[in-house]
Amino acid sequence: MQGVFITIEGVEGSGKSTQMLRLSERLRRLHLPLVVSKEPGGTALGRELRRLLLERHASGETWCAESELLLFYADRAQHLETLIRPALAQEKIVLIDRFEDSTRAYQGASGVAEASLDRLSELVLRGLRPHLTVLLDMDPELSLQRVEVRNLALGHEFSETRFDEAELDFHRRVRNRFLAIAQGQPNRVALIPARDPVEQVEAAIWLRVAPLLRNAGFRID
Ligand code: TYD
């Protein structure tokens, strides 16, 4: 038996939260030792950083890409040290909503050089990689429409919920970076089309997760 590290990635509106919930509920029903968390915001420090990061446009000051990058890695360092590494050492299944690939995709798309990402990644991850990354892939044109509809349902102003062309373009670049990561590391990254019905996506994810857990010695039948 060994710990299993699984991450879920994708652009906003790709159905990540729904699938995180379904997978974690399935693992709980099987009474497996499970830790579920997310980035940014998986620790007390992380929740402070998350608040800062999600409100970063509010002050009117434009953050330079490196400031933002370091905050995401501060969140990850704390998360790894206090939650992820200890849980893996205790042979648990660790399921995280967003991780390193989000930084590669989002901060990469914001203009941070690959070499800078490599250096910080080495410092913070020290070689740790997820055993499996589920990448929910969807055209941002569609996924952002879903987000707009959700925000409207939450009562936001119509004008606040619209993504403009520049944002759409940014998310297209994010998606392409995710796809390039999947292409470069096909053994680690399971590329799952996220437009399919929820149950179908859930089944496709389980097809990748189940053998991994079996191989690690977990009883799932
Ligand atoms: P969140 O509300 O968690 O969005 P979602 O439900 O789509 O996961 O916000 C996380 C945001 O932070 C999301 O826009 C992606 C971004 N992000 C980065 O830019 N870099 C990172 O390293 C991480 C982990 C997230």
XYZ file of N, CA and C and ligand atoms in Angstrom:
688
model
N 0.848 -1.207 0.000
C 0.000 0.000 0.000
C 0.874 1.243 0.000
N 0.477 2.218 -0.831
C 1.195 3.494 -0.831
C 0.194 4.616 -1.050
N 0.577 5.846 -0.735
C -0.313 6.975 -0.979
C -0.493 7.183 -2.473
N -1.651 7.732 -2.828
C -1.918 8.031 -4.245
C -2.299 9.506 -4.367
N -1.634 10.178 -5.278
C -1.795 11.621 -5.442
C -2.488 11.895 -6.785
N -3.709 12.443 -6.693
C -4.506 12.717 -7.899
C -4.873 14.207 -7.936
N -4.694 14.835 -9.093
C -5.115 16.227 -9.234
C -6.150 16.332 -10.364
N -6.998 17.357 -10.250
C -7.972 17.630 -11.317
C -7.734 19.042 -11.836
N -7.672 19.169 -13.142
C -7.362 20.457 -13.765
C -8.350 20.766 -14.883
N -8.390 22.023 -15.282
C -9.235 22.429 -16.405
C -9.540 23.913 -16.335
N -10.039 24.448 -17.442
C -10.402 25.870 -17.445
C -11.676 26.073 -16.624
N -11.944 27.324 -16.249
C -13.174 27.641 -15.507
C -14.394 27.176 -16.302
N -15.335 26.587 -15.584
C -16.578 26.174 -16.232
C -16.500 24.818 -16.901
N -15.396 24.094 -16.678
C -15.238 22.791 -17.344
C -15.898 21.658 -16.547
N -16.479 21.995 -15.402
C -17.190 20.979 -14.619
C -16.310 20.325 -13.559
N -15.210 20.980 -13.248
C -14.241 20.451 -12.278
C -14.870 20.195 -10.903
N -15.608 21.184 -10.419
C -16.175 21.062 -9.059
C -17.145 19.891 -8.986
N -17.990 19.758 -10.009
C -18.958 18.649 -10.046
C -18.230 17.314 -10.019
N -17.192 17.184 -10.832
C -16.490 15.903 -10.922
C -15.655 15.634 -9.666
N -15.115 16.689 -9.067
C -14.393 16.538 -7.786
C -15.330 15.928 -6.754
N -16.534 16.477 -6.712
C -17.532 16.040 -5.731
C -17.913 14.581 -5.987
N -18.177 14.255 -7.250
C -18.609 12.887 -7.575
C -17.528 11.872 -7.269
N -16.293 12.219 -7.626
C -15.198 11.280 -7.368
C -14.956 11.128 -5.865
N -14.966 12.230 -5.139
C -14.693 12.120 -3.702
C -15.817 11.365 -3.003
N -17.066 11.571 -3.456
C -18.175 10.830 -2.834
C -18.058 9.331 -3.108
N -17.646 9.005 -4.318
C -17.483 7.585 -4.661
C -16.390 6.951 -3.796
N -15.289 7.662 -3.613
C -14.185 7.120 -2.814
C -14.592 6.992 -1.346
N -15.399 7.943 -0.876
C -15.882 7.872 0.519
C -16.808 6.682 0.710
N -17.673 6.462 -0.286
C -18.594 5.310 -0.190
C -17.817 3.999 -0.096
N -16.637 3.973 -0.695
C -15.795 2.774 -0.653
C -14.964 2.714 0.632
N -15.169 3.699 1.507
C -14.461 3.777 2.802
C -12.958 3.823 2.632
N -12.514 4.526 1.614
C -11.066 4.645 1.398
C -10.528 5.844 2.178
N -9.281 5.774 2.610
C -8.691 6.903 3.356
C -8.416 8.049 2.394
N -9.161 9.137 2.551
C -9.168 10.182 1.527
C -8.939 11.566 2.124
N -8.113 12.358 1.444
C -7.962 13.771 1.787
C -8.310 14.573 0.537
N -9.274 15.490 0.670
C -9.688 16.312 -0.476
C -9.334 17.765 -0.187
N -8.716 18.426 -1.162
C -8.350 19.819 -0.937
C -8.279 20.563 -2.261
N -7.899 21.834 -2.204
C -7.842 22.617 -3.445
C -6.742 23.670 -3.369
N -6.364 24.158 -4.532
C -5.415 25.276 -4.607
C -6.005 26.378 -5.489
N -5.815 27.640 -5.143
C -5.250 28.060 -3.866
C -6.289 27.899 -2.756
N -5.777 27.760 -1.496
C -6.689 27.812 -0.361
C -6.854 26.540 0.441
N -5.876 25.642 0.399
C -6.011 24.382 1.128
C -5.535 24.420 2.575
N -4.976 25.549 2.997
C -4.478 25.680 4.377
C -4.947 27.041 4.915
N -4.654 27.322 6.188
C -5.051 28.627 6.745
C -4.322 29.749 6.005
N -3.023 29.565 5.818
C -2.266 30.571 5.042
C -2.836 30.653 3.622
N -3.122 29.492 3.063
C -3.643 29.430 1.696
C -4.950 30.186 1.539
N -5.807 30.131 2.569
C -7.088 30.834 2.462
C -6.875 32.347 2.454
N -5.864 32.813 3.209
C -5.514 34.245 3.164
C -5.009 34.615 1.771
N -4.143 33.751 1.249
C -3.564 34.017 -0.078
C -4.640 33.963 -1.156
N -5.562 33.010 -1.006
C -6.650 32.886 -1.991
C -7.485 34.161 -2.051
N -7.798 34.685 -0.851
C -8.591 35.919 -0.803
C -7.855 37.032 -1.559
N -6.553 37.153 -1.278
C -5.750 38.165 -1.976
C -5.759 37.941 -3.487
N -5.561 36.682 -3.867
C -5.438 36.380 -5.299
C -6.745 36.600 -6.047
N -7.859 36.213 -5.427
C -9.132 36.349 -6.137
C -9.604 37.805 -6.176
N -9.047 38.625 -5.250
C -9.440 40.041 -5.260
C -8.354 40.920 -5.862
N -7.437 40.292 -6.581
C -6.240 41.035 -6.977
C -6.505 42.199 -7.919
N -7.658 42.192 -8.576
C -7.932 43.292 -9.504
C -8.675 44.440 -8.826
N -9.084 44.206 -7.559
C -9.965 45.168 -6.900
C -9.265 46.481 -6.549
N -7.989 46.421 -6.203
C -7.309 47.628 -5.714
C -6.990 48.609 -6.838
N -7.044 48.122 -8.054
C -6.703 49.014 -9.173
C -5.240 48.915 -9.554
N -4.409 48.380 -8.631
C -2.995 48.213 -8.955
C -2.830 46.926 -9.764
N -2.056 46.996 -10.824
C -1.803 45.783 -11.598
C -0.640 45.035 -10.961
N -0.871 43.790 -10.600
C 0.215 42.997 -10.021
C 1.136 42.524 -11.142
N 2.429 42.530 -10.873
C 3.320 41.977 -11.894
C 3.204 40.452 -11.824
N 3.484 39.819 -12.941
C 3.272 38.375 -13.062
C 4.049 37.602 -11.996
N 5.228 38.114 -11.626
C 6.060 37.389 -10.653
C 5.464 37.439 -9.246
N 4.854 38.582 -8.873
C 4.222 38.671 -7.539
C 3.139 37.617 -7.429
N 2.311 37.594 -8.464
C 1.206 36.641 -8.483
C 1.728 35.206 -8.413
N 2.735 34.955 -9.214
C 3.332 33.617 -9.278
C 3.827 33.154 -7.908
N 4.522 34.068 -7.206
C 5.089 33.697 -5.905
C 3.995 33.413 -4.879
N 2.881 34.107 -4.996
C 1.778 33.834 -4.061
C 1.191 32.446 -4.314
N 1.046 32.074 -5.572
C 0.551 30.717 -5.857
C 1.531 29.667 -5.327
N 2.832 29.939 -5.452
C 3.798 28.952 -4.944
C 3.895 28.968 -3.423
N 3.646 30.130 -2.805
C 3.611 30.171 -1.334
C 2.460 29.292 -0.844
N 1.334 29.416 -1.513
C 0.172 28.579 -1.189
C 0.527 27.099 -1.336
N 1.195 26.780 -2.446
C 1.508 25.365 -2.730
C 2.538 24.817 -1.748
N 3.533 25.621 -1.394
C 4.569 25.159 -0.467
C 3.945 24.772 0.875
N 3.068 25.639 1.360
C 2.415 25.395 2.651
C 1.502 24.167 2.578
N 0.810 24.063 1.472
C -0.113 22.958 1.236
C 0.637 21.624 1.209
N 1.754 21.615 0.488
C 2.556 20.390 0.381
C 3.102 19.975 1.742
N 3.629 20.972 2.452
C 4.311 20.685 3.709
C 3.354 20.219 4.798
N 2.197 20.883 4.888
C 1.323 20.608 6.035
C 0.212 19.612 5.718
N -0.104 19.416 4.444
C -1.238 18.547 4.136
C -0.902 17.428 3.153
N -0.338 17.780 1.999
C -0.187 16.765 0.942
C 0.870 15.720 1.298
N 2.097 16.182 1.657
C 3.153 15.192 1.948
C 2.807 14.319 3.166
N 2.296 14.923 4.270
C 1.936 14.070 5.415
C 0.863 13.037 5.061
N -0.138 13.435 4.266
C -1.212 12.492 3.920
C -0.666 11.364 3.049
N 0.204 11.679 2.116
C 0.786 10.625 1.270
C 1.652 9.688 2.112
N 2.367 10.265 3.090
C 3.202 9.438 3.963
C 2.342 8.483 4.792
N 1.098 8.906 5.060
C 0.168 8.033 5.793
C -0.625 7.126 4.856
N -0.167 7.019 3.624
C -0.748 6.112 2.616
C -2.206 6.427 2.308
N -2.514 7.710 2.258
C -3.877 8.113 1.916
C -3.983 8.440 0.430
N -5.240 8.552 -0.022
C -5.507 9.035 -1.374
C -5.700 10.547 -1.247
N -4.912 11.306 -1.980
C -4.962 12.765 -1.890
C -5.513 13.309 -3.208
N -6.664 13.974 -3.113
C -7.353 14.476 -4.299
C -7.387 16.001 -4.241
N -6.719 16.642 -5.193
C -6.594 18.102 -5.135
C -7.184 18.760 -6.386
N -8.037 19.768 -6.136
C -8.628 20.590 -7.188
C -7.608 21.668 -7.560
N -6.969 21.521 -8.685
C -5.890 22.380 -9.212
C -4.582 22.164 -8.462
N -3.493 22.185 -9.236
C -2.145 22.049 -8.664
C -1.169 22.662 -9.672
N 0.019 22.115 -9.724
C 1.100 22.666 -10.534
C 0.731 22.969 -11.995
N -0.061 22.111 -12.621
C -0.390 22.340 -14.035
C -1.184 23.633 -14.227
N -1.975 24.030 -13.202
C -2.681 25.312 -13.301
C -1.680 26.461 -13.377
N -0.629 26.383 -12.583
C 0.378 27.446 -12.630
C 1.051 27.478 -13.995
N 1.389 26.291 -14.476
C 2.031 26.193 -15.804
C 1.125 26.803 -16.870
N -0.187 26.511 -16.766
C -1.119 26.968 -17.796
C -1.458 28.454 -17.622
N -1.878 28.844 -16.402
C -2.365 30.218 -16.210
C -1.216 31.225 -16.164
N -0.202 30.965 -15.315
C 0.881 31.940 -15.230
C 1.739 31.896 -16.495
N 1.830 30.712 -17.103
C 2.509 30.614 -18.402
C 1.796 31.491 -19.424
N 0.469 31.418 -19.431
C -0.316 32.229 -20.377
C -0.245 33.716 -20.039
N 0.118 34.041 -18.771
C 0.276 35.452 -18.383
C 1.670 35.964 -18.707
N 2.510 35.108 -19.246
C 3.809 35.584 -19.715
C 5.005 35.176 -18.868
N 4.816 34.362 -17.829
C 5.966 33.916 -17.032
C 6.763 32.883 -17.850
N 8.082 33.062 -17.848
C 8.927 32.179 -18.662
C 8.970 30.766 -18.083
N 9.086 29.814 -18.965
C 9.143 28.396 -18.595
C 10.275 28.139 -17.587
N 11.419 28.795 -17.807
C 12.579 28.566 -16.938
C 12.290 29.002 -15.499
N 11.545 30.099 -15.333
C 11.201 30.565 -13.981
C 10.277 29.550 -13.314
N 9.333 29.028 -14.091
C 8.416 28.023 -13.550
C 9.190 26.777 -13.135
N 10.158 26.383 -13.953
C 10.968 25.195 -13.631
C 11.714 25.388 -12.313
N 12.290 26.579 -12.133
C 13.097 26.809 -10.929
C 12.240 26.786 -9.672
N 11.098 27.485 -9.732
C 10.226 27.510 -8.551
C 9.630 26.135 -8.276
N 9.302 25.461 -9.336
C 8.723 24.135 -9.200
C 9.711 23.198 -8.503
N 10.960 23.302 -8.873
C 11.989 22.449 -8.247
C 12.111 22.760 -6.755
N 12.089 24.066 -6.441
C 12.205 24.493 -5.040
C 11.028 23.975 -4.205
N 9.825 24.079 -4.737
C 8.627 23.810 -3.939
C 8.200 22.334 -4.014
N 8.249 21.768 -5.202
C 7.752 20.389 -5.359
C 8.814 19.338 -5.018
N 10.069 19.713 -5.184
C 11.181 18.778 -4.954
C 10.909 17.406 -5.597
N 10.475 17.456 -6.838
C 10.325 16.208 -7.590
C 8.993 15.501 -7.416
N 8.166 15.982 -6.481
C 6.870 15.312 -6.300
C 5.947 15.612 -7.486
N 5.362 14.575 -8.056
C 4.424 14.731 -9.168
C 3.162 13.937 -8.831
N 1.999 14.412 -9.276
C 0.794 13.586 -9.091
C 0.969 12.252 -9.819
N 0.379 11.196 -9.263
C 0.381 9.918 -9.992
C -0.549 10.015 -11.188
N -1.633 10.785 -11.005
C -2.598 10.962 -12.095
C -3.145 12.392 -12.048
N -3.222 12.998 -13.215
C -3.890 14.297 -13.345
C -5.031 14.138 -14.334
N -6.237 14.471 -13.875
C -7.403 14.432 -14.745
C -7.553 15.821 -15.351
N -7.435 15.918 -16.666
C -7.601 17.211 -17.329
C -8.955 17.235 -18.031
N -9.866 18.058 -17.488
C -11.191 18.206 -18.112
C -11.068 19.254 -19.206
N -11.152 18.800 -20.437
C -10.889 19.702 -21.555
C -12.168 20.198 -22.203
N -12.220 21.504 -22.402
C -13.395 22.099 -23.057
C -12.997 23.414 -23.722
N -13.658 23.738 -24.824
C -13.438 25.026 -25.482
C -13.887 26.140 -24.529
N -13.004 27.092 -24.218
C -13.369 28.165 -23.275
C -14.580 28.963 -23.719
N -14.797 29.028 -25.027
C -15.980 29.749 -25.516
C -17.235 29.184 -24.838
N -17.265 27.876 -24.720
C -18.403 27.189 -24.127
C -18.342 27.208 -22.597
N -17.152 26.923 -22.059
C -17.053 26.813 -20.605
C -17.297 28.172 -19.932
N -16.846 29.256 -20.577
C -17.059 30.574 -19.973
C -18.527 30.994 -20.072
N -19.212 30.502 -21.113
C -20.662 30.741 -21.193
C -21.361 30.121 -19.989
N -20.899 28.920 -19.634
C -21.475 28.252 -18.452
C -21.262 29.097 -17.207
N -20.032 29.666 -17.094
C -19.726 30.495 -15.926
C -20.623 31.728 -15.918
N -20.845 32.310 -17.108
C -21.708 33.495 -17.197
C -23.117 33.171 -16.723
N -23.626 32.036 -17.174
C -24.982 31.640 -16.792
C -25.055 31.417 -15.278
N -24.005 30.764 -14.733
C -23.966 30.500 -13.291
C -23.939 31.822 -12.516
N -23.113 32.757 -12.968
C -23.006 34.042 -12.271
C -24.316 34.814 -12.323
N -24.986 34.726 -13.477
C -26.297 35.397 -13.587
C -27.280 34.791 -12.598
N -27.232 33.454 -12.494
C -28.136 32.769 -11.564
C -27.842 33.195 -10.124
N -26.586 33.561 -9.863
C -26.204 34.004 -8.520
C -26.590 35.460 -8.273
N -27.156 36.075 -9.304
C -27.664 37.432 -9.123
C -26.689 38.535 -9.471
N -25.564 38.168 -10.132
C -24.629 39.221 -10.543
C -25.223 40.032 -11.680
N -24.758 41.271 -11.802
C -25.174 42.111 -12.934
C -24.750 41.456 -14.233
N -25.554 41.640 -15.274
C -25.216 41.050 -16.576
C -23.832 41.527 -17.036
N -23.570 42.832 -16.866
C -22.300 43.389 -17.343
C -21.102 42.790 -16.586
N -21.336 42.378 -15.312
C -20.230 41.803 -14.513
C -19.916 40.366 -14.908
N -20.893 39.744 -15.576
C -20.723 38.315 -15.833
C -20.128 38.044 -17.214
N -20.046 39.055 -18.061
C -19.572 38.848 -19.421
C -18.049 38.771 -19.476
N -17.542 37.799 -20.222
C -16.104 37.749 -20.478
C -15.843 38.472 -21.793
N -14.889 39.396 -21.815
C -14.633 40.090 -23.078
C -13.660 39.275 -23.936
N -13.398 39.783 -25.112
C -12.590 39.048 -26.098
C -11.171 38.762 -25.563
N -10.600 39.724 -24.825
C -9.241 39.540 -24.300
C -9.209 38.397 -23.285
N -10.254 38.328 -22.456
C -10.313 37.241 -21.462
C -10.493 35.890 -22.139
N -11.332 35.896 -23.161
C -11.559 34.662 -23.910
C -10.245 34.199 -24.538
N -9.521 35.145 -25.081
C -8.238 34.826 -25.713
C -7.252 34.260 -24.677
N -7.239 34.866 -23.474
C -6.378 34.368 -22.398
C -6.736 32.916 -22.061
N -8.033 32.658 -21.933
C -8.460 31.299 -21.572
C -8.186 30.291 -22.685
N -8.210 30.768 -23.925
C -7.833 29.868 -25.038
C -6.368 29.470 -24.902
N -5.533 30.456 -24.518
C -4.096 30.151 -24.349
C -3.893 29.204 -23.157
N -4.672 29.409 -22.089
C -4.601 28.516 -20.924
C -4.930 27.091 -21.360
N -6.024 26.964 -22.115
C -6.433 25.630 -22.571
C -5.327 24.988 -23.412
N -4.738 25.757 -24.313
C -3.701 25.188 -25.181
C -2.490 24.735 -24.365
N -2.195 25.464 -23.294
C -1.080 25.042 -22.442
C -1.407 23.748 -21.704
N -2.634 23.656 -21.223
C -3.059 22.390 -20.595
C -2.914 21.241 -21.595
N -3.364 21.485 -22.826
C -3.310 20.421 -23.839
C -1.863 20.024 -24.149
N -0.980 21.016 -24.168
C 0.433 20.717 -24.450
C 1.039 19.882 -23.319
N 0.652 20.185 -22.084
C 1.141 19.394 -20.938
C 0.659 17.948 -21.090
N -0.622 17.789 -21.439
C -1.194 16.441 -21.586
C -0.483 15.670 -22.690
N -0.173 16.372 -23.756
C 0.497 15.719 -24.875
C 1.919 15.289 -24.479
N 2.575 16.126 -23.690
C 3.955 15.837 -23.280
C 4.054 14.755 -22.216
N 2.988 14.595 -21.418
C 3.042 13.609 -20.323
C 1.786 12.735 -20.342
N 1.592 11.977 -21.420
C 0.343 11.218 -21.575
C 0.138 10.150 -20.502
N 1.195 9.675 -19.886
C 1.024 8.654 -18.846
C 0.458 9.235 -17.560
N 0.874 10.468 -17.258
C 0.375 11.092 -16.030
C -0.978 11.762 -16.242
N -1.164 12.409 -17.396
C -2.341 13.244 -17.601
C -3.401 12.518 -18.429
N -4.593 12.359 -17.835
C -5.728 11.768 -18.555
C -6.552 12.902 -19.144
N -6.563 12.983 -20.456
C -7.297 14.048 -21.138
C -8.737 13.589 -21.351
N -9.671 14.279 -20.682
C -11.073 13.847 -20.717
C -11.925 14.946 -21.353
N -12.640 14.635 -22.447
C -13.528 15.643 -23.046
C -14.641 15.993 -22.064
N -14.750 17.273 -21.715
C -15.658 17.668 -20.633
C -17.026 18.119 -21.123
N -17.234 18.094 -22.449
C -18.538 18.499 -23.000
C -19.566 17.400 -22.857
N -19.095 16.170 -22.691
C -20.008 15.033 -22.607
C -20.897 15.153 -21.364
N -21.996 14.380 -21.328
C -22.858 14.413 -20.137
C -22.068 14.068 -18.869
N -22.514 14.649 -17.762
C -21.807 14.517 -16.477
C -21.478 13.065 -16.142
N -22.465 12.160 -16.342
C -22.257 10.745 -15.980
C -21.164 10.114 -16.831
N -21.133 10.530 -18.099
C -20.133 9.980 -19.023
C -18.724 10.455 -18.633
N -18.621 11.704 -18.257
C -17.332 12.252 -17.819
C -16.889 11.535 -16.540
N -17.846 11.350 -15.639
C -17.553 10.664 -14.372
C -17.026 9.246 -14.646
N -17.678 8.561 -15.587
C -17.264 7.182 -15.910
C -15.854 7.173 -16.524
N -15.578 8.148 -17.383
C -14.255 8.219 -18.025
C -13.166 8.465 -16.979
N -13.471 9.283 -15.993
C -12.501 9.561 -14.923
C -12.259 8.282 -14.113
N -13.351 7.596 -13.791
C -13.229 6.390 -12.964
C -12.407 5.309 -13.676
N -12.536 5.251 -15.005
C -11.752 4.278 -15.781
C -10.244 4.481 -15.596
N -9.845 5.728 -15.334
C -8.424 6.006 -15.110
C -8.039 5.876 -13.639
N -8.979 6.216 -12.753
C -8.656 6.225 -11.318
C -8.628 4.792 -10.750
N -9.604 3.991 -11.160
C -9.756 2.659 -10.552
C -8.484 1.802 -10.658
N -7.887 1.640 -11.849
C -6.681 0.803 -11.932
C -5.516 1.341 -11.109
N -5.447 2.663 -11.032
C -4.374 3.277 -10.242
C -4.502 2.876 -8.769
N -5.741 2.928 -8.264
C -5.974 2.588 -6.860
C -5.735 1.099 -6.616
N -6.199 0.292 -7.572
C -5.981 -1.157 -7.444
C -4.487 -1.468 -7.382
N -3.736 -0.861 -8.286
C -2.285 -1.096 -8.316
C -1.601 -0.655 -7.030
N -2.173 0.366 -6.390
C -1.567 0.862 -5.150
C -1.989 0.008 -3.951
N -2.883 -0.967 -4.183
C -3.246 -1.894 -3.106
C -4.555 -1.582 -2.423
N -5.339 -0.621 -2.958
C -6.631 -0.307 -2.344
C -7.699 -1.259 -2.864
N -8.624 -1.657 -1.972
C -9.734 -2.538 -2.376
C -10.899 -1.687 -2.829
N -11.274 -1.821 -4.091
C -12.353 -0.962 -4.604
C -13.507 -1.747 -5.208
N -13.546 -3.091 -5.004
C -14.670 -3.842 -5.572
C -15.646 -4.254 -4.470
P -11.285 29.122 -8.249
O -12.393 29.968 -7.722
O -10.797 28.010 -7.413
O -11.687 28.662 -9.695
P -12.089 27.257 -10.224
O -13.374 26.918 -9.557
O -12.200 27.473 -11.702
O -10.950 26.326 -9.865
O -10.107 30.113 -8.621
C -8.872 29.693 -8.881
C -8.319 30.636 -9.924
O -6.915 30.718 -9.776
C -8.580 30.139 -11.327
O -8.856 31.227 -12.171
C -7.240 29.563 -11.745
C -6.268 30.388 -10.975
N -4.993 29.718 -10.659
C -3.824 30.219 -11.228
O -3.845 31.187 -11.989
N -2.641 29.621 -10.911
C -2.546 28.565 -10.066
O -1.448 28.046 -9.796
C -3.768 28.066 -9.473
C -3.722 26.903 -8.517
C -4.966 28.672 -9.803
